[in-house]
Amino acid sequence: MTKKKIAIQDTYGERFRHCWGCGSDNESGLHLKSYPSEDGASCVAEIIPDAKYTGGVPQNLFGGMIAMLFDCHGTASAAYFKHKDKGLDLTEDTVIGRFITARLEINFKKPTPMAETVRIIAKPLEIGDRKVIVDMKMYAKEELRAEAKMVAVAVKDNM
């Protein structure tokens, strides 16, 4: 029996579903979805960017969009890695803890072409009490286009 894939963003609590990049309740948003790998060692997001997101170099994705994709995928991945670190499974009934970006460093390696699947793979580097450090790589046409390192922190209840 095949296990149903659950998008991490679909397990966000009601008040955290409004992000333009990944919020399921944002009608005009992208609705980026991040999924844990089969073994839970990484998380993957894929998107084919719309032509309107081209940058200063025609037919290539602009850097701000690349940063947003890393931001949304990285915080979702951090939430999953912390959830898993607590020994919990991701289910349809999960309301996962929410993480936000404290720091995001991006190295742009090659232009990211439009009209191609962009794949982002995230892996945990460190998992602490409230902080998760995530390593991410972005590919298009099977080539590394950018990489990022994120420090994500858990949202406090009073935020």
Tab-separated table of C-alpha atoms in Angstrom:
chain	number	residue	atom	x	y	z
A	1	MET	CA	0.000	0.000	0.000
A	2	THR	CA	1.402	3.396	-1.000
A	3	LYS	CA	1.648	5.975	1.746
A	4	LYS	CA	-0.238	9.206	0.951
A	5	LYS	CA	2.035	12.195	0.436
A	6	ILE	CA	1.220	15.050	2.784
A	7	ALA	CA	2.398	18.581	2.044
A	8	ILE	CA	3.964	20.152	5.112
A	9	GLN	CA	2.193	23.462	4.407
A	10	ASP	CA	-1.171	21.667	4.543
A	11	THR	CA	-0.486	20.884	8.219
A	12	TYR	CA	-0.019	24.537	9.242
A	13	GLY	CA	-2.449	25.845	11.827
A	14	GLU	CA	-5.233	28.163	10.621
A	15	ARG	CA	-3.435	31.401	11.498
A	16	PHE	CA	-0.348	30.391	9.474
A	17	ARG	CA	-1.975	29.560	6.121
A	18	HIS	CA	-1.856	33.001	4.525
A	19	CYS	CA	1.702	33.270	3.159
A	20	TRP	CA	1.799	34.436	-0.467
A	21	GLY	CA	4.397	31.820	-1.375
A	22	CYS	CA	3.075	28.742	0.382
A	23	GLY	CA	-0.164	29.552	2.178
A	24	SER	CA	-3.029	27.270	1.265
A	25	ASP	CA	-5.545	29.991	2.214
A	26	ASN	CA	-3.992	32.761	0.098
A	27	GLU	CA	-6.174	32.856	-3.026
A	28	SER	CA	-3.630	34.800	-5.107
A	29	GLY	CA	-0.558	32.939	-3.804
A	30	LEU	CA	1.731	30.359	-5.394
A	31	HIS	CA	0.730	27.501	-3.071
A	32	LEU	CA	4.232	26.002	-2.986
A	33	LYS	CA	4.144	22.509	-1.466
A	34	SER	CA	6.995	20.771	0.370
A	35	TYR	CA	7.030	17.029	0.901
A	36	PRO	CA	9.222	14.839	3.115
A	37	SER	CA	11.223	12.183	1.278
A	38	GLU	CA	10.300	8.529	1.821
A	39	ASP	CA	13.027	8.131	4.463
A	40	GLY	CA	12.379	11.547	6.053
A	41	ALA	CA	16.007	12.616	5.582
A	42	SER	CA	15.120	15.467	3.225
A	43	CYS	CA	12.214	17.543	1.958
A	44	VAL	CA	11.466	18.357	-1.677
A	45	ALA	CA	9.472	21.088	-3.405
A	46	GLU	CA	8.912	21.425	-7.143
A	47	ILE	CA	7.430	24.262	-9.167
A	48	ILE	CA	7.370	25.456	-12.765
A	49	PRO	CA	7.579	29.247	-12.429
A	50	ASP	CA	5.080	31.316	-14.382
A	51	ALA	CA	6.596	33.502	-17.138
A	52	LYS	CA	5.771	36.667	-15.157
A	53	TYR	CA	8.552	35.811	-12.691
A	54	THR	CA	11.360	36.301	-15.181
A	55	GLY	CA	14.196	38.551	-14.101
A	56	GLY	CA	16.454	41.204	-15.565
A	57	VAL	CA	17.866	38.514	-17.808
A	58	PRO	CA	14.958	37.350	-19.994
A	59	GLN	CA	13.905	33.702	-19.766
A	60	ASN	CA	15.504	33.305	-16.320
A	61	LEU	CA	13.894	33.327	-12.887
A	62	PHE	CA	14.573	36.513	-10.924
A	63	GLY	CA	16.576	36.336	-7.721
A	64	GLY	CA	13.797	37.571	-5.447
A	65	MET	CA	11.623	34.631	-6.495
A	66	ILE	CA	14.494	32.240	-5.871
A	67	ALA	CA	14.881	33.706	-2.367
A	68	MET	CA	11.132	33.365	-1.722
A	69	LEU	CA	11.165	29.717	-2.816
A	70	PHE	CA	14.067	28.993	-0.461
A	71	ASP	CA	12.297	30.926	2.323
A	72	CYS	CA	8.983	29.059	2.079
A	73	HIS	CA	10.505	25.628	1.488
A	74	GLY	CA	13.147	26.123	4.178
A	75	THR	CA	10.728	27.060	6.945
A	76	ALA	CA	8.389	24.192	6.043
A	77	SER	CA	11.333	21.793	6.016
A	78	ALA	CA	12.549	23.105	9.387
A	79	ALA	CA	9.085	22.496	10.852
A	80	TYR	CA	9.103	18.934	9.521
A	81	PHE	CA	12.656	18.159	10.695
A	82	LYS	CA	11.827	19.381	14.222
A	83	HIS	CA	8.529	17.437	14.197
A	84	LYS	CA	10.389	14.272	13.154
A	85	ASP	CA	13.139	14.934	15.722
A	86	LYS	CA	10.440	14.818	18.431
A	87	GLY	CA	9.579	11.292	17.234
A	88	LEU	CA	6.304	12.376	15.620
A	89	ASP	CA	4.833	11.280	12.296
A	90	LEU	CA	3.354	13.627	9.711
A	91	THR	CA	-0.303	12.737	9.251
A	92	GLU	CA	-3.392	14.415	7.829
A	93	ASP	CA	-4.350	15.333	11.415
A	94	THR	CA	-0.996	16.958	12.243
A	95	VAL	CA	-0.927	20.632	13.184
A	96	ILE	CA	2.795	21.202	12.816
A	97	GLY	CA	4.807	23.790	14.719
A	98	ARG	CA	5.500	26.868	12.595
A	99	PHE	CA	8.990	28.175	11.843
A	100	ILE	CA	10.131	31.529	10.465
A	101	THR	CA	13.364	32.661	8.873
A	102	ALA	CA	16.019	34.195	11.123
A	103	ARG	CA	18.764	34.119	8.466
A	104	LEU	CA	18.931	33.106	4.815
A	105	GLU	CA	22.173	32.967	2.828
A	106	ILE	CA	21.959	32.265	-0.901
A	107	ASN	CA	24.689	31.446	-3.394
A	108	PHE	CA	23.511	31.841	-6.970
A	109	LYS	CA	25.434	29.372	-9.140
A	110	LYS	CA	23.824	29.526	-12.592
A	111	PRO	CA	20.793	31.250	-14.107
A	112	THR	CA	17.540	29.389	-13.419
A	113	PRO	CA	15.595	28.915	-16.669
A	114	MET	CA	11.884	29.592	-17.004
A	115	ALA	CA	9.397	26.967	-18.215
A	116	GLU	CA	11.363	24.208	-16.468
A	117	THR	CA	10.688	22.309	-13.267
A	118	VAL	CA	12.583	23.870	-10.390
A	119	ARG	CA	13.355	21.328	-7.658
A	120	ILE	CA	14.522	22.318	-4.181
A	121	ILE	CA	15.951	19.740	-1.800
A	122	ALA	CA	16.367	20.569	1.894
A	123	LYS	CA	18.333	18.660	4.524
A	124	PRO	CA	18.824	19.424	8.208
A	125	LEU	CA	22.278	20.471	9.385
A	126	GLU	CA	21.355	21.089	13.028
A	127	ILE	CA	18.212	20.703	15.115
A	128	GLY	CA	18.013	22.538	18.431
A	129	ASP	CA	15.299	23.400	20.931
A	130	ARG	CA	13.870	26.312	18.881
A	131	LYS	CA	16.324	26.552	15.996
A	132	VAL	CA	16.812	24.404	12.901
A	133	ILE	CA	19.607	25.000	10.400
A	134	VAL	CA	18.666	23.827	6.901
A	135	ASP	CA	20.841	23.267	3.827
A	136	MET	CA	19.057	23.632	0.472
A	137	LYS	CA	19.939	23.095	-3.152
A	138	MET	CA	17.922	24.282	-6.167
A	139	TYR	CA	18.043	22.418	-9.468
A	140	ALA	CA	16.610	22.956	-12.937
A	141	LYS	CA	17.362	20.700	-15.898
A	142	GLU	CA	19.256	18.467	-13.421
A	143	GLU	CA	21.846	21.235	-12.831
A	144	LEU	CA	22.573	23.045	-9.574
A	145	ARG	CA	21.293	26.632	-9.934
A	146	ALA	CA	21.489	27.973	-6.375
A	147	GLU	CA	22.117	26.812	-2.842
A	148	ALA	CA	21.083	28.249	0.477
A	149	LYS	CA	21.594	27.907	4.189
A	150	MET	CA	18.779	28.935	6.505
A	151	VAL	CA	18.516	29.456	10.223
A	152	ALA	CA	14.845	28.967	11.085
A	153	VAL	CA	13.307	29.510	14.504
A	154	ALA	CA	10.094	28.198	16.009
A	155	VAL	CA	7.283	30.725	16.316
A	156	LYS	CA	6.481	31.618	19.916
A	157	ASP	CA	2.882	31.241	21.037
A	158	ASN	CA	2.527	34.977	21.627
A	159	MET	CA	3.639	35.951	18.106
